[in-house]
PDB file of C-alpha atoms in Angstrom:
ATOM      1  CA  MET Z   5      68.022 -49.869 -15.580  1.00  0.00           C
ATOM      2  CA  ARG Z   6      64.692 -49.041 -17.220  1.00  0.00           C
ATOM      3  CA  ALA Z   7      61.729 -48.811 -14.770  1.00  0.00           C
ATOM      4  CA  SER Z   8      58.719 -50.743 -15.848  1.00  0.00           C
ATOM      5  CA  GLY Z   9      55.230 -51.961 -14.832  1.00  0.00           C
ATOM      6  CA  ARG Z  10      54.270 -50.889 -11.366  1.00  0.00           C
ATOM      7  CA  TRP Z  11      57.665 -49.680 -10.498  1.00  0.00           C
ATOM      8  CA  ALA Z  12      57.672 -47.075 -13.594  1.00  0.00           C
ATOM      9  CA  ARG Z  13      57.608 -43.486 -12.253  1.00  0.00           C
ATOM     10  CA  ARG Z  14      54.268 -41.905 -12.418  1.00  0.00           C
ATOM     11  CA  PRO Z  15      54.031 -38.044 -13.164  1.00  0.00           C
ATOM     12  CA  SER Z  16      53.476 -35.959 -10.367  1.00  0.00           C
ATOM     13  CA  ARG Z  17      50.312 -34.107 -10.059  1.00  0.00           C
ATOM     14  CA  SER Z  18      51.688 -30.852 -11.188  1.00  0.00           C
ATOM     15  CA  GLU Z  19      53.787 -32.482 -14.011  1.00  0.00           C
ATOM     16  CA  ALA Z  20      50.450 -34.278 -15.109  1.00  0.00           C
ATOM     17  CA  THR Z  21      48.430 -31.024 -14.699  1.00  0.00           C
ATOM     18  CA  LYS Z  22      50.813 -28.951 -17.063  1.00  0.00           C
ATOM     19  CA  THR Z  23      50.209 -31.508 -19.890  1.00  0.00           C
ATOM     20  CA  MET Z  24      46.473 -30.503 -19.764  1.00  0.00           C
ATOM     21  CA  ILE Z  25      47.009 -26.957 -20.129  1.00  0.00           C
ATOM     22  CA  GLY Z  26      46.476 -25.127 -23.462  1.00  0.00           C
ATOM     23  CA  GLY Z  27      43.434 -25.100 -25.765  1.00  0.00           C
ATOM     24  CA  GLY Z  28      40.759 -24.352 -23.183  1.00  0.00           C
ATOM     25  CA  ALA Z  29      38.729 -26.017 -20.642  1.00  0.00           C
ATOM     26  CA  GLN Z  30      37.201 -28.754 -22.724  1.00  0.00           C
ATOM     27  CA  VAL Z  31      40.400 -30.024 -23.961  1.00  0.00           C
ATOM     28  CA  ALA Z  32      41.942 -29.906 -20.467  1.00  0.00           C
ATOM     29  CA  ILE Z  33      38.935 -32.058 -19.385  1.00  0.00           C
ATOM     30  CA  ASN Z  34      39.621 -34.456 -22.187  1.00  0.00           C
ATOM     31  CA  ARG Z  35      43.262 -34.767 -21.544  1.00  0.00           C
ATOM     32  CA  ALA Z  36      42.591 -35.298 -17.803  1.00  0.00           C
ATOM     33  CA  ALA Z  37      39.862 -37.940 -18.636  1.00  0.00           C
ATOM     34  CA  GLU Z  38      42.352 -39.750 -21.022  1.00  0.00           C
ATOM     35  CA  LEU Z  39      45.117 -39.633 -18.342  1.00  0.00           C
ATOM     36  CA  ALA Z  40      42.812 -41.198 -15.882  1.00  0.00           C
ATOM     37  CA  GLY Z  41      41.656 -43.683 -18.347  1.00  0.00           C
ATOM     38  CA  VAL Z  42      37.845 -42.478 -18.028  1.00  0.00           C
ATOM     39  CA  ALA Z  43      35.336 -42.168 -20.802  1.00  0.00           C
ATOM     40  CA  LEU Z  44      32.916 -39.276 -20.341  1.00  0.00           C
ATOM     41  CA  ASP Z  45      29.537 -39.558 -21.945  1.00  0.00           C
ATOM     42  CA  PRO Z  46      28.020 -36.263 -23.330  1.00  0.00           C
ATOM     43  CA  ILE Z  47      25.845 -35.435 -20.082  1.00  0.00           C
ATOM     44  CA  THR Z  48      28.660 -36.191 -17.704  1.00  0.00           C
ATOM     45  CA  GLN Z  49      31.014 -34.429 -19.861  1.00  0.00           C
ATOM     46  CA  ALA Z  50      28.779 -31.179 -19.670  1.00  0.00           C
ATOM     47  CA  GLN Z  51      28.471 -31.651 -15.746  1.00  0.00           C
ATOM     48  CA  VAL Z  52      32.102 -31.849 -15.447  1.00  0.00           C
ATOM     49  CA  LEU Z  53      32.583 -28.816 -17.484  1.00  0.00           C
ATOM     50  CA  ALA Z  54      30.124 -26.806 -15.571  1.00  0.00           C
ATOM     51  CA  ARG Z  55      31.633 -27.829 -12.110  1.00  0.00           C
ATOM     52  CA  PHE Z  56      35.001 -27.075 -13.783  1.00  0.00           C
ATOM     53  CA  TYR Z  57      34.154 -23.416 -14.418  1.00  0.00           C
ATOM     54  CA  GLU Z  58      32.640 -22.977 -10.914  1.00  0.00           C
ATOM     55  CA  THR Z  59      35.869 -24.095  -9.365  1.00  0.00           C
ATOM     56  CA  TYR Z  60      38.060 -22.140 -11.999  1.00  0.00           C
ATOM     57  CA  ALA Z  61      35.923 -18.895 -11.317  1.00  0.00           C
ATOM     58  CA  THR Z  62      36.910 -19.155  -7.601  1.00  0.00           C
ATOM     59  CA  ALA Z  63      40.463 -20.134  -7.847  1.00  0.00           C
ATOM     60  CA  SER Z  64      40.898 -17.210 -10.419  1.00  0.00           C
ATOM     61  CA  ALA Z  65      39.185 -14.794  -8.052  1.00  0.00           C
ATOM     62  CA  GLU Z  66      42.256 -15.412  -5.484  1.00  0.00           C
ATOM     63  CA  GLY Z  67      44.524 -13.434  -7.655  1.00  0.00           C
ATOM     64  CA  ARG Z  68      47.281 -15.911  -7.565  1.00  0.00           C
ATOM     65  CA  GLY Z  69      50.250 -16.701 -10.199  1.00  0.00           C
ATOM     66  CA  LEU Z  70      51.417 -13.403 -11.505  1.00  0.00           C
ATOM     67  CA  TYR Z  71      54.912 -13.729 -12.748  1.00  0.00           C
ATOM     68  CA  PRO Z  72      57.680 -11.434 -10.898  1.00  0.00           C
ATOM     69  CA  GLY Z  73      58.148  -8.248 -12.855  1.00  0.00           C
ATOM     70  CA  ALA Z  74      54.843  -8.491 -14.454  1.00  0.00           C
ATOM     71  CA  THR Z  75      53.395  -5.367 -13.219  1.00  0.00           C
ATOM     72  CA  GLU Z  76      56.481  -3.441 -13.659  1.00  0.00           C
ATOM     73  CA  LEU Z  77      56.719  -4.533 -17.305  1.00  0.00           C
ATOM     74  CA  LEU Z  78      53.191  -3.674 -18.100  1.00  0.00           C
ATOM     75  CA  GLY Z  79      53.396  -0.210 -16.414  1.00  0.00           C
ATOM     76  CA  SER Z  80      56.662   0.541 -18.508  1.00  0.00           C
ATOM     77  CA  LEU Z  81      54.960  -0.481 -21.717  1.00  0.00           C
ATOM     78  CA  ARG Z  82      51.827   1.580 -20.943  1.00  0.00           C
ATOM     79  CA  ASP Z  83      54.043   4.500 -20.060  1.00  0.00           C
ATOM     80  CA  THR Z  84      55.582   4.370 -23.593  1.00  0.00           C
ATOM     81  CA  GLY Z  85      52.225   4.591 -25.203  1.00  0.00           C
ATOM     82  CA  ILE Z  86      51.954   0.810 -26.038  1.00  0.00           C
ATOM     83  CA  ALA Z  87      48.414  -0.298 -26.313  1.00  0.00           C
ATOM     84  CA  MET Z  88      47.892  -3.753 -25.077  1.00  0.00           C
ATOM     85  CA  ALA Z  89      45.289  -6.566 -25.053  1.00  0.00           C
ATOM     86  CA  ILE Z  90      45.040  -9.930 -23.895  1.00  0.00           C
ATOM     87  CA  CYS Z  91      44.489 -13.092 -26.198  1.00  0.00           C
ATOM     88  CA  THR Z  92      43.704 -16.235 -24.254  1.00  0.00           C
ATOM     89  CA  ASN Z  93      41.910 -19.624 -24.678  1.00  0.00           C
ATOM     90  CA  LYS Z  94      40.456 -19.269 -21.126  1.00  0.00           C
ATOM     91  CA  ALA Z  95      36.709 -18.682 -21.179  1.00  0.00           C
ATOM     92  CA  GLN Z  96      36.013 -14.974 -21.225  1.00  0.00           C
ATOM     93  CA  HIS Z  97      34.519 -14.611 -18.002  1.00  0.00           C
ATOM     94  CA  ILE Z  98      37.187 -16.570 -16.331  1.00  0.00           C
ATOM     95  CA  ALA Z  99      39.936 -14.302 -18.052  1.00  0.00           C
ATOM     96  CA  GLU Z 100      38.032 -11.215 -16.890  1.00  0.00           C
ATOM     97  CA  ILE Z 101      37.773 -12.479 -13.304  1.00  0.00           C
ATOM     98  CA  ALA Z 102      41.564 -13.414 -13.385  1.00  0.00           C
ATOM     99  CA  VAL Z 103      42.708 -10.198 -14.706  1.00  0.00           C
ATOM    100  CA  ARG Z 104      40.749  -8.091 -12.153  1.00  0.00           C
ATOM    101  CA  ALA Z 105      42.056 -10.213  -9.204  1.00  0.00           C
ATOM    102  CA  LEU Z 106      45.509  -9.788 -10.343  1.00  0.00           C
ATOM    103  CA  GLY Z 107      45.177  -6.141 -10.396  1.00  0.00           C
ATOM    104  CA  ILE Z 108      46.370  -5.691 -13.806  1.00  0.00           C
ATOM    105  CA  ALA Z 109      43.061  -4.880 -15.430  1.00  0.00           C
ATOM    106  CA  ASP Z 110      43.583  -1.075 -16.087  1.00  0.00           C
ATOM    107  CA  PHE Z 111      46.771  -2.101 -18.164  1.00  0.00           C
ATOM    108  CA  PHE Z 112      44.791  -3.710 -21.097  1.00  0.00           C
ATOM    109  CA  ARG Z 113      42.301  -1.926 -23.288  1.00  0.00           C
ATOM    110  CA  ILE Z 114      40.596  -5.346 -24.319  1.00  0.00           C
ATOM    111  CA  ILE Z 115      40.388  -8.911 -23.165  1.00  0.00           C
ATOM    112  CA  VAL Z 116      39.555 -11.681 -25.676  1.00  0.00           C
ATOM    113  CA  GLY Z 117      38.873 -14.864 -24.138  1.00  0.00           C
ATOM    114  CA  ALA Z 118      37.241 -18.002 -25.545  1.00  0.00           C
ATOM    115  CA  ARG Z 119      33.694 -17.227 -26.965  1.00  0.00           C
ATOM    116  CA  ASP Z 120      30.973 -19.041 -28.690  1.00  0.00           C
ATOM    117  CA  GLY Z 121      31.531 -19.031 -32.507  1.00  0.00           C
ATOM    118  CA  GLN Z 122      35.150 -17.917 -32.204  1.00  0.00           C
ATOM    119  CA  PRO Z 123      38.048 -20.215 -32.953  1.00  0.00           C
ATOM    120  CA  LYS Z 124      40.858 -20.538 -30.309  1.00  0.00           C
ATOM    121  CA  LYS Z 125      44.443 -19.948 -30.648  1.00  0.00           C
ATOM    122  CA  PRO Z 126      46.412 -20.982 -32.899  1.00  0.00           C
ATOM    123  CA  ASP Z 127      43.736 -19.672 -35.031  1.00  0.00           C
ATOM    124  CA  ARG Z 128      44.323 -15.984 -35.914  1.00  0.00           C
ATOM    125  CA  ALA Z 129      40.707 -15.027 -35.036  1.00  0.00           C
ATOM    126  CA  PRO Z 130      41.383 -13.991 -31.284  1.00  0.00           C
ATOM    127  CA  ILE Z 131      44.411 -11.821 -32.444  1.00  0.00           C
ATOM    128  CA  MET Z 132      42.340 -10.211 -34.967  1.00  0.00           C
ATOM    129  CA  ALA Z 133      39.640  -9.601 -32.443  1.00  0.00           C
ATOM    130  CA  ALA Z 134      42.032  -7.941 -30.236  1.00  0.00           C
ATOM    131  CA  LEU Z 135      43.400  -5.633 -32.889  1.00  0.00           C
ATOM    132  CA  THR Z 136      40.022  -4.457 -33.863  1.00  0.00           C
ATOM    133  CA  GLY Z 137      39.247  -3.726 -30.261  1.00  0.00           C
ATOM    134  CA  LEU Z 138      42.517  -1.489 -30.208  1.00  0.00           C
ATOM    135  CA  ASN Z 139      41.579   0.052 -33.483  1.00  0.00           C
ATOM    136  CA  GLN Z 140      45.053  -1.388 -34.681  1.00  0.00           C
ATOM    137  CA  GLY Z 141      46.147  -3.336 -37.753  1.00  0.00           C
ATOM    138  CA  PRO Z 142      48.598  -6.123 -37.731  1.00  0.00           C
ATOM    139  CA  ASP Z 143      51.431  -4.103 -39.379  1.00  0.00           C
ATOM    140  CA  TYR Z 144      52.697  -2.842 -35.903  1.00  0.00           C
ATOM    141  CA  ALA Z 145      51.473  -5.331 -33.669  1.00  0.00           C
ATOM    142  CA  ILE Z 146      53.633  -8.057 -31.579  1.00  0.00           C
ATOM    143  CA  MET Z 147      52.597 -11.061 -29.904  1.00  0.00           C
ATOM    144  CA  VAL Z 148      54.138 -11.994 -26.612  1.00  0.00           C
ATOM    145  CA  GLY Z 149      53.212 -15.365 -25.468  1.00  0.00           C
ATOM    146  CA  ASP Z 150      54.761 -18.757 -23.916  1.00  0.00           C
ATOM    147  CA  SER Z 151      53.017 -21.485 -25.879  1.00  0.00           C
ATOM    148  CA  ALA Z 152      52.782 -23.005 -29.411  1.00  0.00           C
ATOM    149  CA  ALA Z 153      49.301 -21.788 -29.459  1.00  0.00           C
ATOM    150  CA  ASP Z 154      50.333 -18.179 -28.865  1.00  0.00           C
ATOM    151  CA  ILE Z 155      53.041 -18.498 -31.548  1.00  0.00           C
ATOM    152  CA  GLY Z 156      51.092 -20.333 -33.943  1.00  0.00           C
ATOM    153  CA  ALA Z 157      48.229 -17.634 -33.606  1.00  0.00           C
ATOM    154  CA  ALA Z 158      50.830 -14.835 -34.279  1.00  0.00           C
ATOM    155  CA  LYS Z 159      51.980 -16.650 -37.410  1.00  0.00           C
ATOM    156  CA  ALA Z 160      48.381 -16.999 -38.722  1.00  0.00           C
ATOM    157  CA  ALA Z 161      47.952 -13.471 -38.128  1.00  0.00           C
ATOM    158  CA  GLY Z 162      51.008 -12.327 -39.723  1.00  0.00           C
ATOM    159  CA  ILE Z 163      52.607 -10.342 -36.945  1.00  0.00           C
ATOM    160  CA  PRO Z 164      55.791 -11.031 -35.164  1.00  0.00           C
ATOM    161  CA  SER Z 165      56.169 -12.930 -31.799  1.00  0.00           C
ATOM    162  CA  ILE Z 166      58.338 -13.084 -28.549  1.00  0.00           C
ATOM    163  CA  ALA Z 167      58.221 -16.316 -26.777  1.00  0.00           C
ATOM    164  CA  VAL Z 168      58.985 -16.237 -22.953  1.00  0.00           C
ATOM    165  CA  ALA Z 169      60.440 -19.413 -21.626  1.00  0.00           C
ATOM    166  CA  HIS Z 170      58.598 -19.441 -18.049  1.00  0.00           C
ATOM    167  CA  GLY Z 171      55.068 -20.803 -19.421  1.00  0.00           C
ATOM    168  CA  TYR Z 172      53.737 -24.112 -20.382  1.00  0.00           C
ATOM    169  CA  ALA Z 173      55.301 -24.873 -23.851  1.00  0.00           C
ATOM    170  CA  LYS Z 174      55.771 -28.601 -24.293  1.00  0.00           C
ATOM    171  CA  GLY Z 175      59.422 -28.144 -25.230  1.00  0.00           C
ATOM    172  CA  PRO Z 176      62.190 -25.139 -25.445  1.00  0.00           C
ATOM    173  CA  VAL Z 177      60.598 -22.274 -26.476  1.00  0.00           C
ATOM    174  CA  SER Z 178      63.534 -21.580 -28.932  1.00  0.00           C
ATOM    175  CA  GLU Z 179      61.650 -24.250 -30.893  1.00  0.00           C
ATOM    176  CA  LEU Z 180      58.355 -22.559 -31.251  1.00  0.00           C
ATOM    177  CA  GLY Z 181      59.434 -20.677 -34.248  1.00  0.00           C
ATOM    178  CA  ALA Z 182      58.960 -17.130 -32.616  1.00  0.00           C
ATOM    179  CA  ASP Z 183      60.774 -14.135 -34.088  1.00  0.00           C
ATOM    180  CA  LEU Z 184      62.643 -13.798 -30.681  1.00  0.00           C
ATOM    181  CA  HIS Z 185      62.639 -15.688 -27.349  1.00  0.00           C
ATOM    182  CA  VAL Z 186      63.438 -14.558 -23.817  1.00  0.00           C
ATOM    183  CA  ALA Z 187      64.166 -16.252 -20.526  1.00  0.00           C
ATOM    184  CA  ASP Z 188      61.925 -14.142 -18.330  1.00  0.00           C
ATOM    185  CA  LEU Z 189      59.901 -10.853 -18.432  1.00  0.00           C
ATOM    186  CA  THR Z 190      62.639  -8.876 -18.075  1.00  0.00           C
ATOM    187  CA  GLY Z 191      63.777  -9.644 -21.577  1.00  0.00           C
ATOM    188  CA  VAL Z 192      60.298  -8.513 -23.082  1.00  0.00           C
ATOM    189  CA  ALA Z 193      60.708  -4.781 -23.297  1.00  0.00           C
ATOM    190  CA  PRO Z 194      64.294  -5.123 -25.043  1.00  0.00           C
ATOM    191  CA  ALA Z 195      62.895  -7.734 -27.466  1.00  0.00           C
ATOM    192  CA  ILE Z 196      60.067  -5.349 -28.372  1.00  0.00           C
ATOM    193  CA  ALA Z 197      62.704  -2.574 -28.934  1.00  0.00           C
ATOM    194  CA  THR Z 198      64.359  -4.769 -31.163  1.00  0.00           C
ATOM    195  CA  LEU Z 199      61.369  -5.816 -33.352  1.00  0.00           C
ATOM    196  CA  ALA Z 200      60.445  -2.157 -33.486  1.00  0.00           C
ATOM    197  CA  GLU Z 201      63.909  -1.410 -35.014  1.00  0.00           C
ATOM    198  CA  ARG Z 202      63.347  -3.762 -37.583  1.00  0.00           C
ATOM    199  CA  TRP Z 203      60.087  -1.821 -38.353  1.00  0.00           C
ATOM    200  CA  ARG Z 204      61.851   1.419 -38.671  1.00  0.00           C
ATOM    201  CA  GLY Z 205      64.740  -0.096 -40.790  1.00  0.00           C
ATOM    202  CA  ALA Z 206      62.337  -1.713 -43.251  1.00  0.00           C
TER     203      ALA Z 206
END
């Protein structure tokens, strides 16, 4: 029997929050307002965004949410000489706070977050900015991500991608169009090796 009316199952707070992730802070706020049935005028919207960033900065500074095996993976990739960058739709200052708090800042040569005048993923601009910071062209670059925005940006930049299933993709990562997809971080290094073999065989 289908639930309907007031008996229909409402999404849990965590489920609802996941639907708002991706696209940056303003997109998340717009989605939250839509879900709540609230219309925000421009002044209120600006106030909510400012308050959002205050709360987000505080939460990011707590250094929580690092996936199991992340530090080990980053260390092993760095030890093999792979230069790494972060491309995120989070605001630049929020991304920097989070990466420092998580204790992984030293693994990355550059962090490219949301900036004024720069399109967000799935546009190619963040990836190209990261490659410029690494002094590297797209020919031997790989994007590792967990969302349609990540894989879309990789496609736009003309680089191969690896999709990881533990993120916030709206559906199976196998459907994102990545060159390879893996279940968790333990599969990333082997996937990178597979793509590198393709380069050598080209």
